[in-house]
Amino acid sequence: MTRAVVILSAPSGGGKTTIAQRLLRERPADLGYSVSATTRPPRPGEQDGQAYHFLSRAEFERRRAAGEFLECAEYAGHLYGTLRSEVERVLNSGRHVVMDIEIEGARQVRAAYPWPRSISVFILPPSVDELLDRLRERRSESPADLAARLRRAVEEVGAAAEFDYRVVNDRLDDAVREIGAIIDGRRPRTGLRPVETQLIDALRRGLQT
Ligand code: ADP
Ligand code: 5GP
């Protein structure tokens, strides 16, 4: 069976890390994770080589110049990038490769691996209130960093239409099941549906205020 690059994007707090972890736990035989490199400092509990490869800016730049990244982008003051070696490691093991990346990187990966070699999924929160509650509960950012992430979220939600699929992360189990079905080719790839357009508009309006 052909293996694909599965791109998960979402505004900060949208649930991409949680969903990716659940999918990978449930399907270790056919999914593998592309561990990104970043210059951001580790959060409590994040292990080097598991959550990310944590690099200094100099080391990141050196690897970028050496052509080691499939894509990279700046986000909230830090560099993030997908290592070609990670993608190849997982694809060579015969599994789909799951990556959790922001929208600029998603564009670069889609250009390198056009559909259906890549399957891109934008995860939408059910509402702005719920997104803010989840971010507050996670308590991983300073108020300034949180504000930067929310400013960026307006643009990110506006890019949801570029993705092959959109999934609403209301109940976690449902979202995980839906993305599993997408990976297995059991969901048709449609354009933006009216309910999705309405939710995207409501999220953009809510995030702007
Ligand atoms: P992201 O990686 O997109 O920034 P996370 O996966 O860290 O988002 O999720 C943000 C927070 O919301 C986490 O604390 C997570 O446990 C919680 N969360 C994620 N999905 C759900 C859901 N469907 N229902 C309730 N809480 C959720
Ligand atoms: P966080 O700091 O919350 O872990 O991630 C911040 C943002 O960077 C998220 O949108 C996440 O998806 C994105 N990100 C993580 N790894 C990569 C990567 O390798 N490339 C790109 N372009 N974005 C990434």
PDB file of N, CA, C and O and ligand atoms in Angstrom, residues 10-19 43 100 130 134-135 137-138 149 169-173 175, ligand 1:
ATOM      1  N   ALA A  10      -3.204  23.233  12.924  1.00  0.00           N
ATOM      2  CA  ALA A  10      -4.306  23.801  13.719  1.00  0.00           C
ATOM      3  C   ALA A  10      -3.794  25.051  14.381  1.00  0.00           C
ATOM      4  O   ALA A  10      -2.583  25.192  14.577  1.00  0.00           O
ATOM      5  N   PRO A  11      -4.673  25.972  14.768  1.00  0.00           N
ATOM      6  CA  PRO A  11      -4.194  27.078  15.594  1.00  0.00           C
ATOM      7  C   PRO A  11      -3.690  26.515  16.919  1.00  0.00           C
ATOM      8  O   PRO A  11      -4.072  25.404  17.304  1.00  0.00           O
ATOM      9  N   SER A  12      -2.843  27.267  17.604  1.00  0.00           N
ATOM     10  CA  SER A  12      -2.319  26.827  18.886  1.00  0.00           C
ATOM     11  C   SER A  12      -3.482  26.464  19.811  1.00  0.00           C
ATOM     12  O   SER A  12      -4.441  27.221  19.933  1.00  0.00           O
ATOM     13  N   GLY A  13      -3.432  25.293  20.423  1.00  0.00           N
ATOM     14  CA  GLY A  13      -4.510  24.846  21.310  1.00  0.00           C
ATOM     15  C   GLY A  13      -5.607  24.098  20.583  1.00  0.00           C
ATOM     16  O   GLY A  13      -6.545  23.603  21.204  1.00  0.00           O
ATOM     17  N   GLY A  14      -5.483  23.976  19.263  1.00  0.00           N
ATOM     18  CA  GLY A  14      -6.511  23.291  18.459  1.00  0.00           C
ATOM     19  C   GLY A  14      -6.568  21.790  18.706  1.00  0.00           C
ATOM     20  O   GLY A  14      -7.580  21.164  18.428  1.00  0.00           O
ATOM     21  N   GLY A  15      -5.450  21.230  19.194  1.00  0.00           N
ATOM     22  CA  GLY A  15      -5.470  19.812  19.556  1.00  0.00           C
ATOM     23  C   GLY A  15      -4.614  18.921  18.675  1.00  0.00           C
ATOM     24  O   GLY A  15      -4.697  17.699  18.766  1.00  0.00           O
ATOM     25  N   LYS A  16      -3.725  19.504  17.847  1.00  0.00           N
ATOM     26  CA  LYS A  16      -2.968  18.651  16.924  1.00  0.00           C
ATOM     27  C   LYS A  16      -2.002  17.711  17.654  1.00  0.00           C
ATOM     28  O   LYS A  16      -1.870  16.550  17.252  1.00  0.00           O
ATOM     29  N   THR A  17      -1.367  18.186  18.723  1.00  0.00           N
ATOM     30  CA  THR A  17      -0.431  17.321  19.454  1.00  0.00           C
ATOM     31  C   THR A  17      -1.183  16.156  20.092  1.00  0.00           C
ATOM     32  O   THR A  17      -0.776  14.993  19.991  1.00  0.00           O
ATOM     33  N   THR A  18      -2.305  16.479  20.727  1.00  0.00           N
ATOM     34  CA  THR A  18      -3.101  15.450  21.413  1.00  0.00           C
ATOM     35  C   THR A  18      -3.602  14.415  20.403  1.00  0.00           C
ATOM     36  O   THR A  18      -3.518  13.208  20.641  1.00  0.00           O
ATOM     37  N   ILE A  19      -4.111  14.884  19.274  1.00  0.00           N
ATOM     38  CA  ILE A  19      -4.656  13.982  18.264  1.00  0.00           C
ATOM     39  C   ILE A  19      -3.541  13.125  17.654  1.00  0.00           C
ATOM     40  O   ILE A  19      -3.690  11.910  17.496  1.00  0.00           O
ATOM     41  N   ARG A  43       9.294  22.584  26.784  1.00  0.00           N
ATOM     42  CA  ARG A  43       8.320  22.777  27.867  1.00  0.00           C
ATOM     43  C   ARG A  43       8.576  21.677  28.899  1.00  0.00           C
ATOM     44  O   ARG A  43       9.149  20.644  28.560  1.00  0.00           O
ATOM     45  N   ASP A 100       3.133  17.364  12.586  1.00  0.00           N
ATOM     46  CA  ASP A 100       2.335  18.424  13.220  1.00  0.00           C
ATOM     47  C   ASP A 100       3.082  19.718  12.924  1.00  0.00           C
ATOM     48  O   ASP A 100       4.115  19.981  13.522  1.00  0.00           O
ATOM     49  N   GLU A 130     -14.000  27.777  23.578  1.00  0.00           N
ATOM     50  CA  GLU A 130     -13.429  26.464  23.916  1.00  0.00           C
ATOM     51  C   GLU A 130     -11.911  26.478  23.681  1.00  0.00           C
ATOM     52  O   GLU A 130     -11.149  25.966  24.497  1.00  0.00           O
ATOM     53  N   ARG A 134      -9.111  25.811  26.570  1.00  0.00           N
ATOM     54  CA  ARG A 134      -8.102  24.736  26.472  1.00  0.00           C
ATOM     55  C   ARG A 134      -6.692  25.304  26.615  1.00  0.00           C
ATOM     56  O   ARG A 134      -5.826  24.698  27.251  1.00  0.00           O
ATOM     57  N   LEU A 135      -6.471  26.476  26.017  1.00  0.00           N
ATOM     58  CA  LEU A 135      -5.139  27.083  26.122  1.00  0.00           C
ATOM     59  C   LEU A 135      -4.844  27.499  27.561  1.00  0.00           C
ATOM     60  O   LEU A 135      -3.736  27.312  28.052  1.00  0.00           O
ATOM     61  N   GLU A 137      -6.071  26.183  30.234  1.00  0.00           N
ATOM     62  CA  GLU A 137      -5.854  24.980  31.033  1.00  0.00           C
ATOM     63  C   GLU A 137      -4.465  24.387  30.796  1.00  0.00           C
ATOM     64  O   GLU A 137      -3.865  23.830  31.703  1.00  0.00           O
ATOM     65  N   ARG A 138      -3.983  24.501  29.547  1.00  0.00           N
ATOM     66  CA  ARG A 138      -2.672  23.911  29.233  1.00  0.00           C
ATOM     67  C   ARG A 138      -1.556  24.667  29.949  1.00  0.00           C
ATOM     68  O   ARG A 138      -0.551  24.082  30.318  1.00  0.00           O
ATOM     69  N   ARG A 149       0.476  33.882  19.669  1.00  0.00           N
ATOM     70  CA  ARG A 149      -0.122  32.689  19.065  1.00  0.00           C
ATOM     71  C   ARG A 149      -1.568  32.956  18.620  1.00  0.00           C
ATOM     72  O   ARG A 149      -2.009  32.467  17.593  1.00  0.00           O
ATOM     73  N   ASN A 169     -12.391  19.516  16.144  1.00  0.00           N
ATOM     74  CA  ASN A 169     -11.985  18.796  17.356  1.00  0.00           C
ATOM     75  C   ASN A 169     -12.893  19.201  18.512  1.00  0.00           C
ATOM     76  O   ASN A 169     -12.508  19.982  19.375  1.00  0.00           O
ATOM     77  N   ASP A 170     -14.105  18.625  18.502  1.00  0.00           N
ATOM     78  CA  ASP A 170     -15.033  18.881  19.597  1.00  0.00           C
ATOM     79  C   ASP A 170     -14.823  17.750  20.597  1.00  0.00           C
ATOM     80  O   ASP A 170     -14.126  17.912  21.598  1.00  0.00           O
ATOM     81  N   ARG A 171     -15.373  16.566  20.297  1.00  0.00           N
ATOM     82  CA  ARG A 171     -15.053  15.398  21.137  1.00  0.00           C
ATOM     83  C   ARG A 171     -13.802  14.750  20.562  1.00  0.00           C
ATOM     84  O   ARG A 171     -13.745  14.425  19.369  1.00  0.00           O
ATOM     85  N   LEU A 172     -12.813  14.572  21.424  1.00  0.00           N
ATOM     86  CA  LEU A 172     -11.508  14.059  20.970  1.00  0.00           C
ATOM     87  C   LEU A 172     -11.631  12.718  20.250  1.00  0.00           C
ATOM     88  O   LEU A 172     -11.041  12.525  19.183  1.00  0.00           O
ATOM     89  N   ASP A 173     -12.415  11.804  20.821  1.00  0.00           N
ATOM     90  CA  ASP A 173     -12.554  10.472  20.207  1.00  0.00           C
ATOM     91  C   ASP A 173     -13.063  10.575  18.780  1.00  0.00           C
ATOM     92  O   ASP A 173     -12.601   9.855  17.890  1.00  0.00           O
ATOM     93  N   ALA A 175     -12.807  13.154  16.700  1.00  0.00           N
ATOM     94  CA  ALA A 175     -11.804  13.764  15.824  1.00  0.00           C
ATOM     95  C   ALA A 175     -10.728  12.739  15.446  1.00  0.00           C
ATOM     96  O   ALA A 175     -10.320  12.651  14.282  1.00  0.00           O
TER      97      ALA A 175
HETATM   98  P1  ADP B   1      -1.981  22.046  19.865  1.00  0.00           P
HETATM   99  O1  ADP B   1      -0.945  20.973  19.771  1.00  0.00           O
HETATM  100  O2  ADP B   1      -2.809  22.161  18.627  1.00  0.00           O
HETATM  101  O3  ADP B   1      -1.442  23.376  20.320  1.00  0.00           O
HETATM  102  P2  ADP B   1      -2.889  20.503  22.171  1.00  0.00           P
HETATM  103  O4  ADP B   1      -2.971  19.127  21.610  1.00  0.00           O
HETATM  104  O5  ADP B   1      -1.750  20.835  23.065  1.00  0.00           O
HETATM  105  O6  ADP B   1      -3.015  21.602  20.999  1.00  0.00           O
HETATM  106  O7  ADP B   1      -4.280  20.783  22.896  1.00  0.00           O
HETATM  107  C1  ADP B   1      -4.476  21.972  23.682  1.00  0.00           C
HETATM  108  C2  ADP B   1      -5.117  21.585  25.024  1.00  0.00           C
HETATM  109  O8  ADP B   1      -6.468  21.174  24.793  1.00  0.00           O
HETATM  110  C3  ADP B   1      -4.414  20.435  25.716  1.00  0.00           C
HETATM  111  O9  ADP B   1      -4.367  20.707  27.109  1.00  0.00           O
HETATM  112  C4  ADP B   1      -5.306  19.229  25.408  1.00  0.00           C
HETATM  113  O10 ADP B   1      -5.269  18.284  26.443  1.00  0.00           O
HETATM  114  C5  ADP B   1      -6.693  19.850  25.280  1.00  0.00           C
HETATM  115  N1  ADP B   1      -7.570  19.198  24.281  1.00  0.00           N
HETATM  116  C6  ADP B   1      -7.239  18.805  23.030  1.00  0.00           C
HETATM  117  N2  ADP B   1      -8.308  18.274  22.395  1.00  0.00           N
HETATM  118  C7  ADP B   1      -9.342  18.345  23.267  1.00  0.00           C
HETATM  119  C8  ADP B   1     -10.729  17.960  23.187  1.00  0.00           C
HETATM  120  N3  ADP B   1     -11.270  17.412  22.100  1.00  0.00           N
HETATM  121  N4  ADP B   1     -11.490  18.200  24.272  1.00  0.00           N
HETATM  122  C9  ADP B   1     -10.963  18.774  25.385  1.00  0.00           C
HETATM  123  N5  ADP B   1      -9.673  19.148  25.532  1.00  0.00           N
HETATM  124  C10 ADP B   1      -8.865  18.944  24.476  1.00  0.00           C
END
